[in-house]
Short mmCIF file of C-alpha atoms in Angstrom, two decimals:
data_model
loop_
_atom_site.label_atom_id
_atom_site.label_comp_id
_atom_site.label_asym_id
_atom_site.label_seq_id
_atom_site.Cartn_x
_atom_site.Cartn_y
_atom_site.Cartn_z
CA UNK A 322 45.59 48.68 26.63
CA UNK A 323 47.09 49.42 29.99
CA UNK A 324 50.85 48.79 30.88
CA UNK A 325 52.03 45.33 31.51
CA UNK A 326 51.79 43.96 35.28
CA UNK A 327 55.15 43.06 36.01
CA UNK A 328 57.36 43.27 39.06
CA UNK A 329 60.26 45.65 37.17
CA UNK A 330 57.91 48.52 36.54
CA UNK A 331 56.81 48.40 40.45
CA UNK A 332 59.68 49.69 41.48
CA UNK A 333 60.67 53.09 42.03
CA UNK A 334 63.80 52.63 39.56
CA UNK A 335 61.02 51.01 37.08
CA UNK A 336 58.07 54.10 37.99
CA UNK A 337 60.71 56.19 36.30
CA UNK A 338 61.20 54.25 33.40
CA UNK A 339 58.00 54.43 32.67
CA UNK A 340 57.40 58.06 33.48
CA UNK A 341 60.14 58.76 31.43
CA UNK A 342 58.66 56.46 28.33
CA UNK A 343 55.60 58.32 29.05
CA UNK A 344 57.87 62.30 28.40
CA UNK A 345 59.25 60.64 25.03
CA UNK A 346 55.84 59.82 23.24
CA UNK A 347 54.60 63.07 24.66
CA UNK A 348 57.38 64.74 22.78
CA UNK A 349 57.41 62.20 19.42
CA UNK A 350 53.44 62.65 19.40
CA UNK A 351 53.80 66.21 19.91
CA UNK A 352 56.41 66.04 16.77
CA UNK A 353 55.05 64.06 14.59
CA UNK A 354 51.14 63.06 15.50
CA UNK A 355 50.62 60.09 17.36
CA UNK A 356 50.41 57.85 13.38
CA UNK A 357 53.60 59.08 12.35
CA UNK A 358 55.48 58.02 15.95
CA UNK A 359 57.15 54.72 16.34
CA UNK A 360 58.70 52.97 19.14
CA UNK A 361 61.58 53.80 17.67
CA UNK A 362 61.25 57.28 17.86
CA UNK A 363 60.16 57.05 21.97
CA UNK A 364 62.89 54.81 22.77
CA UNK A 365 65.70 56.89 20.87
CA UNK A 366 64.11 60.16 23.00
CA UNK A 367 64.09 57.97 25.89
CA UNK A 368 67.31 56.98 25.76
CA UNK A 369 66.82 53.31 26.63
CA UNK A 370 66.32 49.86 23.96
CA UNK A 371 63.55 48.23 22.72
CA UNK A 372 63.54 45.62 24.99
CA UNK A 373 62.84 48.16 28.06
CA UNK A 374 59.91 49.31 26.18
CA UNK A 375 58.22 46.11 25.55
CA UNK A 376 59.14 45.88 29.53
CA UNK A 377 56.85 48.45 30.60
CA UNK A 378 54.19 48.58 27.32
CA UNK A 379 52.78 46.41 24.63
CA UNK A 380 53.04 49.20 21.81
CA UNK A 381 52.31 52.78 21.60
CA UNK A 382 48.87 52.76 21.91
CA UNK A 383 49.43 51.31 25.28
CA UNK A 384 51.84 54.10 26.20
CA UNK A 385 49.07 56.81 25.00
CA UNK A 386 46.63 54.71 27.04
CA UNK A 387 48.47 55.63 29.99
CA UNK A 388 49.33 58.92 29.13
CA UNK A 389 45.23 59.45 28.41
CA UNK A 390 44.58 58.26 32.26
CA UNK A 391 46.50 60.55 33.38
CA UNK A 392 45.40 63.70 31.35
CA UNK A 393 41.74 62.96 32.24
CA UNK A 394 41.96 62.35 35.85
CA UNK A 395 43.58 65.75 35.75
CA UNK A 396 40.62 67.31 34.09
CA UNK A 397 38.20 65.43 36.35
CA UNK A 398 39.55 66.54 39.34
CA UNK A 399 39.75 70.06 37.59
CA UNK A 400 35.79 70.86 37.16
CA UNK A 401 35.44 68.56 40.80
CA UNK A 402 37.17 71.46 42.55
CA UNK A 403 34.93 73.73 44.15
CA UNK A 404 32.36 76.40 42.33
CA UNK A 405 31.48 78.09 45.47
CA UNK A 406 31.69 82.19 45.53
CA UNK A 407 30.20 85.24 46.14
CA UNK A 408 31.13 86.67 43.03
CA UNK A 409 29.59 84.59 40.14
CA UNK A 410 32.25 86.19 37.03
CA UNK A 411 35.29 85.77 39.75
CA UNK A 412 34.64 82.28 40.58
CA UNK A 413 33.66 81.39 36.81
CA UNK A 414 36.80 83.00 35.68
CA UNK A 415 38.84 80.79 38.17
CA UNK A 416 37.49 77.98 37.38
CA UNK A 417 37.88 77.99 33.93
CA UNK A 418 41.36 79.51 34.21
CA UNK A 419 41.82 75.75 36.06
CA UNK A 420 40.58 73.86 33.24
CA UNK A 421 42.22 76.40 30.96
CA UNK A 422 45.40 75.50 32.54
CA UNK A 423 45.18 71.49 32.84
CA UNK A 424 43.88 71.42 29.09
CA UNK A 425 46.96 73.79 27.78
CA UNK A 426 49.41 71.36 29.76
CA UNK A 427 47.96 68.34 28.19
CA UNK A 428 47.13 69.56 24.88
CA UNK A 429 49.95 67.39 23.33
CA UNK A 430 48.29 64.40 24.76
CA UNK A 431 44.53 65.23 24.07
CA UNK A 432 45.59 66.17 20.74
CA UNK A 433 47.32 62.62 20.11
CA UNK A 434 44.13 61.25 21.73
CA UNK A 435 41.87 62.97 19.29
CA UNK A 436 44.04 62.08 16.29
CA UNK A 437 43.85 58.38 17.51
CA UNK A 438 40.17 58.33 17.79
CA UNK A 439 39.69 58.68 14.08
CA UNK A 440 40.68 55.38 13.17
CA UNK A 441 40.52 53.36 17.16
CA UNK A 442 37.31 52.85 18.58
CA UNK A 443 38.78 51.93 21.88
CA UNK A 444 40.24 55.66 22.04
CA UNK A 445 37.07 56.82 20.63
CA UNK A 446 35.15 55.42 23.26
CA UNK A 447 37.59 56.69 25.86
CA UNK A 448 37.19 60.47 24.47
CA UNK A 449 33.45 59.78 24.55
CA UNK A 450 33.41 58.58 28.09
CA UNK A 451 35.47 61.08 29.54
CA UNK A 452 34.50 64.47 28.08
CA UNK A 453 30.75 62.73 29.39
CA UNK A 454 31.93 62.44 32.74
CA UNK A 455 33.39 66.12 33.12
CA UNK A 456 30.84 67.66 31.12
CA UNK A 457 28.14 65.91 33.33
CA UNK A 458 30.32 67.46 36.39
CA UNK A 459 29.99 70.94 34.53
CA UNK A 460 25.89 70.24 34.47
CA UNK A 461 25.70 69.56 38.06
CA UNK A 462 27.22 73.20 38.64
CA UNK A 463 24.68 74.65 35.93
CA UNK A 464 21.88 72.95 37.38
CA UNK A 465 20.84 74.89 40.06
CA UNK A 466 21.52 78.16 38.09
CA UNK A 467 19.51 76.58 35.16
CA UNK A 468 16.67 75.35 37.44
CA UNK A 469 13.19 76.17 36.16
CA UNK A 470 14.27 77.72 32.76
CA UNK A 471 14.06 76.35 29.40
CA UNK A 472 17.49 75.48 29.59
CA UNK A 473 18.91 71.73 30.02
CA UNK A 474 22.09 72.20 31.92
CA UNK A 475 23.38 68.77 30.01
CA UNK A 476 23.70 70.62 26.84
CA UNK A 477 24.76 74.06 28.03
CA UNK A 478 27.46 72.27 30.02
CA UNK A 479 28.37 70.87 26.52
CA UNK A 480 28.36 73.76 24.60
CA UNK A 481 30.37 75.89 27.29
CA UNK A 482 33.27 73.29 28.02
CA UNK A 483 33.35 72.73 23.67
CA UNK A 484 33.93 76.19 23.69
CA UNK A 485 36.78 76.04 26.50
CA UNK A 486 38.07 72.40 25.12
CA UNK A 487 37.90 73.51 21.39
CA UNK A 488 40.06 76.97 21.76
CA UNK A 489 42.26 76.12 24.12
CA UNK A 490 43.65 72.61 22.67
CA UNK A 491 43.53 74.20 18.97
CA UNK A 492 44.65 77.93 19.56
CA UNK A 493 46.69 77.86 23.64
CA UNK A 494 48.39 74.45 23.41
CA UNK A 495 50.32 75.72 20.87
CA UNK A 496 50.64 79.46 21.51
CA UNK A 497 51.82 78.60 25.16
CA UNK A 498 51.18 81.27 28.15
CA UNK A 499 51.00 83.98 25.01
CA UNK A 500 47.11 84.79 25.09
CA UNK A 501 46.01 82.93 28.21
CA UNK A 502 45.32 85.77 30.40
CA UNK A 503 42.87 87.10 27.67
CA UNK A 504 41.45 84.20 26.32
CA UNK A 505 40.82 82.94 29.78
CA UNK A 506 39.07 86.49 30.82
CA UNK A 507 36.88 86.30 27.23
CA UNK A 508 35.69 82.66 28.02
CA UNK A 509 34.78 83.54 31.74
CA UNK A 510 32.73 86.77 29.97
CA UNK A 511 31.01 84.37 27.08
CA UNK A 512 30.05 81.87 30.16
CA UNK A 513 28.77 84.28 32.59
CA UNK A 514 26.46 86.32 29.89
CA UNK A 515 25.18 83.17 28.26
CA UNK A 516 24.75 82.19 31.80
CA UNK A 517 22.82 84.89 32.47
CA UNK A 518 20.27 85.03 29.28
CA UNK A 519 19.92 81.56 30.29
CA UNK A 520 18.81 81.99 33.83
CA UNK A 521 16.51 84.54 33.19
CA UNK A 522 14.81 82.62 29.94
CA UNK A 523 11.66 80.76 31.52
#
């Protein structure tokens, strides 16, 4: 479900339509859950008819279809940024303050993903597929730490970004900036002692 190939939406008059179709089912999933929205409720947000909706998407699965692109290209290009440090907790701290920060900011969207996975196997499958690819990122990072231990970096990478995913879309997403500083500074602590045990269990 991607948006419709046609020459309005190319240009730059038509990008912002569409970005702006994008902010109102942001908000009206972020309202009431990505079930309870309807067109109706994006458009009226959006300010603009039916008819420029069905311009730009089919429905509004199609509209969280783009919106889920976006979010996850963000998070892969998140854990892609570089690990590299002298100070292992420093550099583990910033990079999960990254991810912290890029899940918090699309919380709204990766909840409405989540909540449309339940019933759509296409958005299931996306989920699947991307929390794969930037957990298998994660591993790469872990693997050299991890080498020669009893450890599998796949599922430690798992477990750790869960943890990250799990608190941050349930508890910050909602909270806002109240907590961050703390919760990021706890995760970076759980990560770098489990890390730790880890490395030295062989």
């Amino acid at each position: 479900m991607a948006e419709q190939d046609l020459s309005g939406p190319r240009t730059t008059r038509g990008e912002r339509t569409a970005a702006r179709l994008r902010m109102a089912a942001r908000e009206a999933f972020a309202t009431t859950g990505f079930v309870g929205a309807r067109v109706e409720d994006i458009t009226a947000i959006a300010g603009v008819s039916h008819g420029t909706f069905y311009t730009y998407f089919d429905n509004k699965s199609a509209v969280l279809d783009s919106l889920v692109e976006l979010a996850s290209e963000r998070l892969l290009h998140v854990v892609d940024e570089s690990w590299e440090g002298e100070d292992v907790w420093a550099t583990v701290h910033d990079v999960i303050a990254r991810f912290v920060d890029a899940l918090a900011e699309e919380g709204d969207v990766i909840s409405a993903w989540i909540e449309a996975a339940t019933n759509d196997q296409h958005f299931r499958d996306e989920l699947r597929i991307v929390r794969s690819q930037y957990t298998e990122a994660v591993a790469g990072h872990l693997a050299p730490v991890l080498a020669d231990t009893r450890h599998d970096p796949g599922v430690a990478a798992g477990a750790l970004v869960a943890m990250v995913e799990g608190y941050t879309v349930d508890r910050l997403a909602v909270a806002g900036s109240e907590g961050r500083s703390s919760a990021v500074h706890t995760l970076a602590t759980l990560w770098v002692g489990g890390l730790i045990r880890m490395s030295s269990d062989r």
